Amino acid sequence: MYKTPCSRLSGFVGASVKQKLVQNIPRCNQTARSLLQLHRRDPSNWWTYQHLNFLKRQYVAQGSGELQQRAIPKQAPVLTIVDERDDSVERQVQRIPTIDPVATDAGPQPQDVTSKAQAEMNPTAAHTAVQKHPPISSETPHVQVESDEAKEARLDRQWKLLKVDVADLPDIYARLAKIKLTALVVTTAAAGYALAPVPFDPVMFFVSSLGTGLASCAANSINQYFEVPFDSNMNRTKNRPLVRGQISPLHAVSFALACGVPGVALLTLAVNPLTGFLGALNIFLYTCCYTPLKRLSITNTWVGAVVGAIPPVMGWTAATGCLQPGALLLGGFLYSWQFPHFNALSWNLREDYSRGGYRMMSVTHPGMCKRVALRHSVGLIGLSTLAPVLDLTTWTFPIITLPINLYISYLAFRFYRKGDRNSSRKLFFCSLWHLPMLLLLALTCKKPRRDQEDVTLPPATSSPLTLQS
């Protein structure tokens, strides 16, 4: 963590409290007095605003037992020469390039004639002189020229000080909020609202979708704030805004608060308190439970599945104001769907997750990863059958969804048997269109409300026997 010059938490109140503490120390306790004087004398022990302002920290990588960060590219390499006369003194000098000899046609120089005469007189001395001073080669030294592509790749691997442009902030915020994942969360919440057995209110639908989206943006931003040191080790996440230093951690947390507080307040005040509670609970589960569990236990996948199952329940409660079996069934669809989706995705990212230190099923329990994906893919068939039983859809729904449920189960079975990159990739891409298709078919087969059935039925006519009686 870098240190910045900050003011001490002092003032009239702090000074008076500190003076009273000094006066109340017993005189016999000389050790405590000496420690207090040492604390007062050493500025590094003062409590400053830096100790409380943990949001202004720099993310660093751990190496050699200390937290260090190289924020500026390394300078050109220098040659270090150690003086043998004094081991404590080191001098750094730049390497001097070799100077090519200049060829002349003026004949032998006087030094060459003298050396030749000495060689004729004493061949042994001449041989020793040649060993001490070898002849200068006339060949041109080889100079390695770096191409533009290699230079660009080398500079891209180095840490650079990046400046934030105001025009780049929308794109940075979109990546910080994981806009694609947020769009999926809003879509599932909208499906839960549309499947609820109540009249459709466009204003309430828009408000609930907006509040759910803001809560998702806040949760994703806080997740990236906590995982920067680990995301920097993964190829999939090394270009995130906080990893590259495009914005500061304080800026990211401020953005999360600017999204989370209005989002939860909007769901609580404008929709209903139950939906607001579910939104706050989802932020807590994602940031305080799922995020730290990723480095501790494989149970993070099940906690993450619960987080993904809450948005459709929020849509249902936003429309009805209460929890019903239909809402839990929609949450069950999202809960089971996430296992074939995420397990297939994480299978091809095992090296990245292992490098980042995440304990995923695909890394620590590969057999369980394949079994769980198959189990929940088959479970989607049973959940589709429960939809008409709970009066959520008609009996047409389990029939028309059987082909897509059987297909994803077949791909999950192939993934279970083979466990290679090809089978996991096919299962992942199938899950991308399977969920929208499942929710769309559920909307198509939605069971009409009872009040609509009463309106469509003709009024009952009294029989003649009733009139006579």
XYZ file of C-alpha atoms in Angstrom:
469
model
C 0.000 0.000 0.000
C 1.386 3.347 -0.925
C 1.516 6.123 1.620
C 0.408 9.671 1.020
C 1.053 12.706 3.187
C -2.076 12.963 5.322
C -2.991 14.990 8.339
C -3.111 13.340 11.757
C -6.320 12.687 13.608
C -5.549 15.414 16.065
C -7.068 18.640 17.322
C -8.239 20.078 20.603
C -10.151 16.915 21.530
C -7.352 14.581 20.525
C -4.706 16.651 22.299
C -6.702 16.821 25.516
C -7.391 13.079 25.526
C -3.749 12.323 24.886
C -2.656 14.665 27.686
C -5.037 12.994 30.156
C -3.712 9.571 29.184
C -0.144 10.716 29.884
C -1.110 12.164 33.270
C -3.017 9.064 34.387
C -0.179 6.636 33.768
C 1.300 5.449 37.069
C 4.782 6.658 37.708
C 5.883 3.197 38.751
C 5.135 1.823 35.315
C 8.220 3.123 33.561
C 7.897 0.647 30.695
C 4.516 1.934 29.605
C 5.746 5.534 29.820
C 8.772 4.758 27.680
C 6.600 3.023 25.095
C 4.264 5.996 24.970
C 7.181 8.377 24.530
C 8.563 6.191 21.757
C 5.175 6.180 20.062
C 4.993 9.956 20.338
C 8.528 10.372 19.032
C 8.156 8.035 16.001
C 5.902 9.587 13.319
C 5.366 6.203 11.644
C 3.252 5.091 14.620
C 0.822 8.012 14.427
C -2.737 7.186 13.433
C -3.422 9.089 10.257
C -6.266 9.281 7.799
C -4.349 6.835 5.636
C -5.085 4.017 8.120
C -8.826 4.561 7.771
C -9.012 5.439 4.102
C -8.522 1.910 2.796
C -10.127 2.777 -0.507
C -7.083 4.766 -1.647
C -4.828 1.765 -1.772
C -2.826 0.567 -4.748
C -3.214 -2.957 -5.966
C 0.051 -4.813 -6.054
C 1.319 -8.304 -6.678
C 2.957 -10.369 -3.973
C 6.540 -11.343 -4.513
C 9.480 -12.302 -2.286
C 7.394 -11.900 0.837
C 6.605 -8.231 0.224
C 3.976 -6.341 -1.710
C 5.645 -4.474 -4.517
C 4.529 -2.866 -7.722
C 6.489 -1.604 -10.690
C 4.514 1.405 -11.897
C 7.075 2.675 -14.442
C 8.886 0.640 -17.141
C 12.398 -0.429 -16.332
C 15.238 1.734 -17.548
C 17.887 0.572 -19.945
C 20.176 -2.125 -18.488
C 23.495 -0.895 -17.156
C 26.744 -2.662 -16.507
C 27.749 -2.825 -12.854
C 31.491 -2.867 -12.049
C 32.572 -3.679 -8.522
C 35.797 -2.172 -7.299
C 37.855 -4.967 -5.715
C 39.616 -2.523 -3.429
C 36.384 -1.561 -1.666
C 33.573 -4.128 -1.600
C 31.040 -1.584 -0.313
C 31.369 0.715 -3.341
C 29.700 -0.051 -6.640
C 30.008 2.054 -9.751
C 27.602 1.908 -12.685
C 28.938 2.806 -16.117
C 27.397 2.608 -19.528
C 28.773 0.046 -21.964
C 30.971 1.694 -24.567
C 30.412 0.368 -28.092
C 33.292 -1.212 -29.957
C 35.190 1.090 -32.320
C 36.121 -0.498 -35.615
C 39.785 -0.111 -36.663
C 40.491 2.245 -39.525
C 42.388 0.635 -42.367
C 45.313 2.729 -43.743
C 47.585 2.230 -46.711
C 50.542 4.105 -45.218
C 52.443 0.895 -44.573
C 53.554 -0.483 -41.237
C 53.525 1.889 -38.312
C 56.547 2.349 -36.037
C 54.821 0.455 -33.242
C 54.263 -2.522 -35.541
C 57.952 -2.515 -36.533
C 59.001 -2.420 -32.879
C 56.634 -5.262 -31.971
C 57.952 -7.339 -34.850
C 61.541 -6.800 -33.775
C 60.702 -7.750 -30.182
C 58.965 -10.901 -31.416
C 62.080 -11.938 -33.348
C 64.237 -11.393 -30.292
C 61.937 -13.046 -27.681
C 59.186 -15.288 -29.099
C 57.880 -16.218 -25.620
C 57.292 -12.601 -24.629
C 55.569 -11.977 -27.930
C 53.209 -14.909 -27.347
C 52.361 -13.566 -23.874
C 51.687 -10.121 -25.297
C 49.315 -11.575 -27.861
C 47.380 -13.330 -25.095
C 47.086 -10.139 -23.050
C 46.198 -7.940 -26.015
C 44.454 -9.991 -28.697
C 44.256 -8.507 -32.148
C 41.228 -6.337 -32.884
C 38.781 -8.056 -35.191
C 37.877 -6.206 -38.342
C 34.412 -7.771 -38.476
C 31.405 -5.503 -37.897
C 29.721 -6.380 -34.561
C 26.250 -7.921 -34.876
C 23.498 -5.537 -33.796
C 20.064 -7.018 -33.114
C 17.347 -4.779 -34.526
C 13.988 -5.001 -32.725
C 10.949 -5.030 -34.973
C 7.980 -2.757 -34.396
C 5.722 -5.687 -33.465
C 8.197 -7.009 -30.889
C 8.672 -3.544 -29.428
C 4.917 -3.016 -29.145
C 4.461 -6.412 -27.468
C 7.305 -5.688 -25.039
C 5.889 -2.301 -24.093
C 2.414 -3.769 -23.678
C 3.722 -6.225 -21.065
C 5.182 -3.445 -18.971
C 3.355 -1.387 -16.369
C 2.440 2.040 -17.682
C 1.011 5.124 -16.110
C -2.354 5.598 -17.822
C -4.296 8.833 -17.980
C -8.081 8.760 -17.870
C -9.918 10.646 -20.567
C -13.462 11.786 -19.873
C -14.555 10.369 -23.219
C -13.358 6.907 -22.128
C -15.372 6.848 -18.897
C -18.568 5.337 -20.392
C -16.611 2.382 -21.756
C -14.713 1.999 -18.471
C -17.954 2.059 -16.480
C -19.498 -0.511 -18.823
C -16.582 -2.910 -18.316
C -16.514 -2.220 -14.595
C -20.211 -3.110 -14.330
C -19.840 -6.167 -16.641
C -22.540 -4.814 -18.878
C -23.270 -8.141 -20.608
C -23.787 -9.941 -17.309
C -25.927 -7.055 -16.074
C -28.045 -7.270 -19.223
C -28.630 -10.980 -18.546
C -29.644 -10.218 -14.946
C -32.122 -7.548 -16.078
C -33.540 -9.896 -18.716
C -34.234 -12.647 -16.180
C -35.804 -10.130 -13.794
C -38.010 -8.838 -16.602
C -39.069 -12.400 -17.415
C -40.029 -12.937 -13.775
C -42.149 -9.775 -13.855
C -43.838 -10.759 -17.111
C -44.660 -14.285 -15.893
C -46.327 -13.061 -12.703
C -50.136 -13.549 -12.721
C -50.970 -9.840 -12.410
C -51.841 -7.079 -14.883
C -48.776 -5.661 -16.643
C -47.761 -2.190 -15.419
C -45.181 -0.588 -17.766
C -44.042 2.029 -15.234
C -43.486 -0.500 -12.459
C -41.788 -2.829 -14.944
C -39.330 -0.107 -15.960
C -38.595 0.968 -12.375
C -37.980 -2.583 -11.178
C -35.724 -3.347 -14.155
C -33.749 -0.140 -13.583
C -33.288 -0.848 -9.885
C -32.197 -4.426 -10.583
C -29.682 -3.238 -13.168
C -28.184 -0.655 -10.810
C -27.843 -3.262 -8.056
C -26.088 -5.606 -10.484
C -23.672 -2.847 -11.561
C -22.791 -2.177 -7.934
C -22.181 -5.842 -7.142
C -19.962 -6.356 -10.198
C -17.914 -3.231 -9.461
C -17.239 -4.229 -5.861
C -16.338 -7.724 -7.051
C -13.673 -6.297 -9.369
C -12.416 -4.016 -6.595
C -11.664 -7.006 -4.357
C -10.189 -9.244 -7.067
C -7.701 -6.933 -8.778
C -4.518 -8.637 -7.460
C -5.832 -11.995 -8.678
C -7.359 -10.796 -11.950
C -3.952 -9.486 -12.970
C -2.671 -13.091 -13.141
C -5.426 -14.291 -15.496
C -5.484 -13.746 -19.233
C -9.271 -13.398 -19.251
C -9.335 -10.569 -16.712
C -5.960 -8.857 -17.043
C -7.415 -6.001 -19.136
C -10.080 -4.929 -16.664
C -10.063 -1.205 -15.814
C -8.799 -1.570 -12.261
C -6.098 -4.038 -13.258
C -4.743 -1.695 -15.922
C -5.031 1.301 -13.616
C -7.414 3.214 -15.856
C -9.326 4.381 -12.779
C -8.433 4.452 -9.109
C -9.951 2.075 -6.546
C -11.676 5.024 -4.867
C -13.241 5.942 -8.205
C -14.496 2.374 -8.677
C -16.028 2.167 -5.203
C -17.632 5.577 -5.676
C -19.208 4.312 -8.886
C -20.447 1.212 -7.058
C -22.028 3.333 -4.333
C -23.558 5.655 -6.908
C -25.253 2.624 -8.468
C -26.028 0.494 -5.419
C -27.566 3.060 -3.079
C -30.052 4.503 -5.627
C -30.790 1.020 -6.959
C -31.729 -0.469 -3.588
C -33.581 2.711 -2.599
C -35.554 2.640 -5.846
C -36.531 -0.997 -5.345
C -37.486 -0.396 -1.712
C -39.397 2.871 -2.004
C -40.800 2.815 -5.524
C -41.498 -0.935 -5.853
C -41.865 -2.672 -2.465
C -39.636 -3.445 0.549
C -39.454 -7.164 -0.277
C -37.877 -6.507 -3.665
C -35.475 -3.985 -2.126
C -34.451 -6.534 0.488
C -33.787 -9.132 -2.200
C -31.681 -6.629 -4.139
C -29.570 -5.775 -1.086
C -29.283 -9.472 -0.218
C -28.035 -10.244 -3.701
C -25.326 -7.564 -3.455
C -24.247 -8.958 -0.087
C -24.132 -12.565 -1.288
C -22.168 -11.697 -4.409
C -19.586 -9.403 -2.809
C -19.214 -10.764 0.732
C -19.892 -14.493 0.231
C -19.281 -15.559 -3.368
C -16.209 -13.380 -3.998
C -14.098 -14.521 -0.995
C -15.291 -18.130 -1.312
C -13.753 -18.347 -4.783
C -10.342 -18.625 -3.122
C -11.434 -20.837 -0.236
C -13.821 -23.593 -1.314
C -15.650 -25.034 -4.306
C -18.944 -24.174 -2.588
C -18.600 -20.778 -4.267
C -20.309 -22.250 -7.345
C -23.449 -23.104 -5.387
C -23.482 -19.677 -3.726
C -23.062 -18.052 -7.128
C -25.977 -20.100 -8.440
C -28.169 -18.714 -5.639
C -27.067 -15.195 -6.606
C -28.096 -15.821 -10.200
C -31.436 -17.309 -9.163
C -32.576 -14.231 -7.206
C -33.193 -11.742 -10.115
C -36.261 -13.564 -11.575
C -37.633 -13.828 -8.046
C -37.155 -10.067 -7.713
C -39.132 -9.535 -10.905
C -41.970 -11.694 -9.571
C -42.051 -9.910 -6.203
C -41.955 -6.523 -7.953
C -45.180 -7.468 -9.762
C -47.016 -9.292 -6.979
C -45.429 -8.009 -3.772
C -45.101 -11.502 -2.282
C -43.235 -14.771 -2.698
C -45.189 -17.546 -4.417
C -44.325 -21.030 -5.700
C -44.097 -19.669 -9.238
C -41.306 -17.298 -8.182
C -39.349 -20.137 -6.585
C -39.781 -22.224 -9.737
C -38.331 -19.439 -11.882
C -35.432 -19.204 -9.445
C -34.993 -22.972 -9.774
C -34.704 -22.630 -13.567
C -31.875 -20.109 -13.211
C -30.241 -22.102 -10.417
C -30.029 -25.331 -12.420
C -29.142 -23.641 -15.693
C -26.035 -22.009 -14.239
C -24.250 -25.302 -13.529
C -23.953 -26.546 -17.136
C -23.301 -22.969 -18.220
C -20.544 -22.090 -15.748
C -18.981 -25.553 -15.430
C -18.546 -25.747 -19.189
C -17.091 -22.244 -19.231
C -14.654 -22.890 -16.378
C -13.450 -26.166 -17.907
C -11.495 -24.373 -20.617
C -10.288 -21.734 -18.149
C -8.732 -24.123 -15.659
C -5.211 -22.811 -16.230
C -6.368 -19.239 -15.706
C -8.290 -20.059 -12.538
C -5.367 -22.046 -11.179
C -2.981 -19.185 -11.920
C -5.297 -16.770 -10.138
C -5.634 -19.022 -7.096
C -9.377 -19.707 -7.459
C -10.736 -22.998 -6.137
C -13.184 -24.010 -8.833
C -14.662 -27.456 -9.390
C -12.961 -27.668 -12.766
C -9.563 -27.182 -11.066
C -9.818 -29.174 -7.832
C -12.655 -31.643 -8.572
C -12.882 -32.200 -12.356
C -15.024 -35.336 -12.019
C -17.547 -33.555 -9.832
C -17.607 -30.643 -12.277
C -18.826 -32.919 -15.080
C -21.311 -34.818 -12.890
C -22.918 -31.669 -11.515
C -23.331 -30.212 -15.006
C -25.085 -33.383 -16.197
C -27.249 -33.642 -13.089
C -28.643 -30.128 -13.359
C -29.116 -30.352 -17.117
C -31.418 -33.334 -16.601
C -33.039 -31.462 -13.713
C -34.288 -28.810 -16.143
C -36.650 -31.420 -17.583
C -38.212 -32.025 -14.181
C -38.535 -28.304 -13.475
C -40.295 -27.769 -16.789
C -42.797 -30.446 -15.790
C -43.510 -28.634 -12.510
C -44.483 -25.399 -14.280
C -48.064 -26.481 -15.196
C -48.475 -28.210 -11.845
C -47.887 -24.864 -10.097
C -50.259 -23.047 -12.498
C -47.401 -21.082 -14.018
C -47.840 -22.378 -17.590
C -50.085 -24.689 -19.527
C -49.291 -28.351 -20.154
C -47.952 -27.404 -23.559
C -44.822 -25.955 -21.964
C -43.128 -29.213 -20.830
C -43.870 -30.747 -24.225
C -42.428 -28.001 -26.414
C -39.418 -27.504 -24.146
C -38.558 -31.192 -24.116
C -36.403 -31.051 -27.301
C -34.161 -28.225 -26.065
C -33.898 -29.774 -22.600
C -32.979 -33.140 -24.102
C -30.392 -31.503 -26.340
C -28.603 -29.698 -23.510
C -28.749 -32.922 -21.484
C -27.174 -34.793 -24.399
C -24.343 -32.257 -24.638
C -23.856 -32.452 -20.880
C -23.634 -36.253 -21.166
C -20.973 -35.923 -23.889
C -19.105 -33.475 -21.658
C -19.349 -35.998 -18.813
C -17.999 -38.844 -20.954
C -15.250 -37.022 -22.879
C -14.333 -34.018 -20.764
C -12.412 -32.276 -23.543
C -12.365 -28.724 -24.816
C -14.659 -29.438 -27.747
C -17.477 -30.954 -25.697
C -17.302 -28.230 -23.032
C -17.362 -25.514 -25.683
C -20.458 -26.979 -27.328
C -22.248 -27.224 -23.983
C -21.377 -23.614 -23.151
C -22.641 -22.206 -26.446
C -25.800 -24.281 -26.152
C -26.483 -22.761 -22.728
C -26.278 -19.260 -24.222
C -29.386 -19.752 -26.367
C -31.100 -22.338 -24.158
C -32.073 -19.938 -21.353
C -33.605 -17.205 -23.567
C -35.515 -19.890 -25.465
C -36.778 -21.455 -22.242
C -38.027 -18.128 -20.858
C -39.596 -17.176 -24.180
C -41.499 -20.466 -24.353
C -42.635 -19.965 -20.757
C -44.062 -16.556 -21.714
C -45.759 -18.101 -24.740
C -47.374 -20.833 -22.633
C -48.198 -18.565 -19.698
C -51.434 -19.604 -18.038
C -54.113 -16.898 -18.212
C -55.204 -15.227 -15.022
C -58.414 -16.246 -13.333
C -59.985 -12.833 -13.718
C -59.412 -13.035 -17.470
C -61.048 -16.482 -17.540
C -64.086 -15.073 -15.738
C -64.381 -12.283 -18.292
C -64.158 -14.595 -21.284
C -66.768 -17.052 -19.967
C -70.393 -16.289 -20.970
C -72.755 -15.336 -18.112
C -74.573 -18.295 -16.575
C -78.312 -18.548 -17.450
C -80.872 -19.892 -15.066
C -82.567 -23.140 -16.018
C -86.373 -23.337 -16.255
C -86.505 -25.780 -13.370
C -84.849 -23.278 -11.146
C -87.305 -20.569 -12.132
C -90.284 -22.786 -11.466
C -89.067 -23.814 -8.086
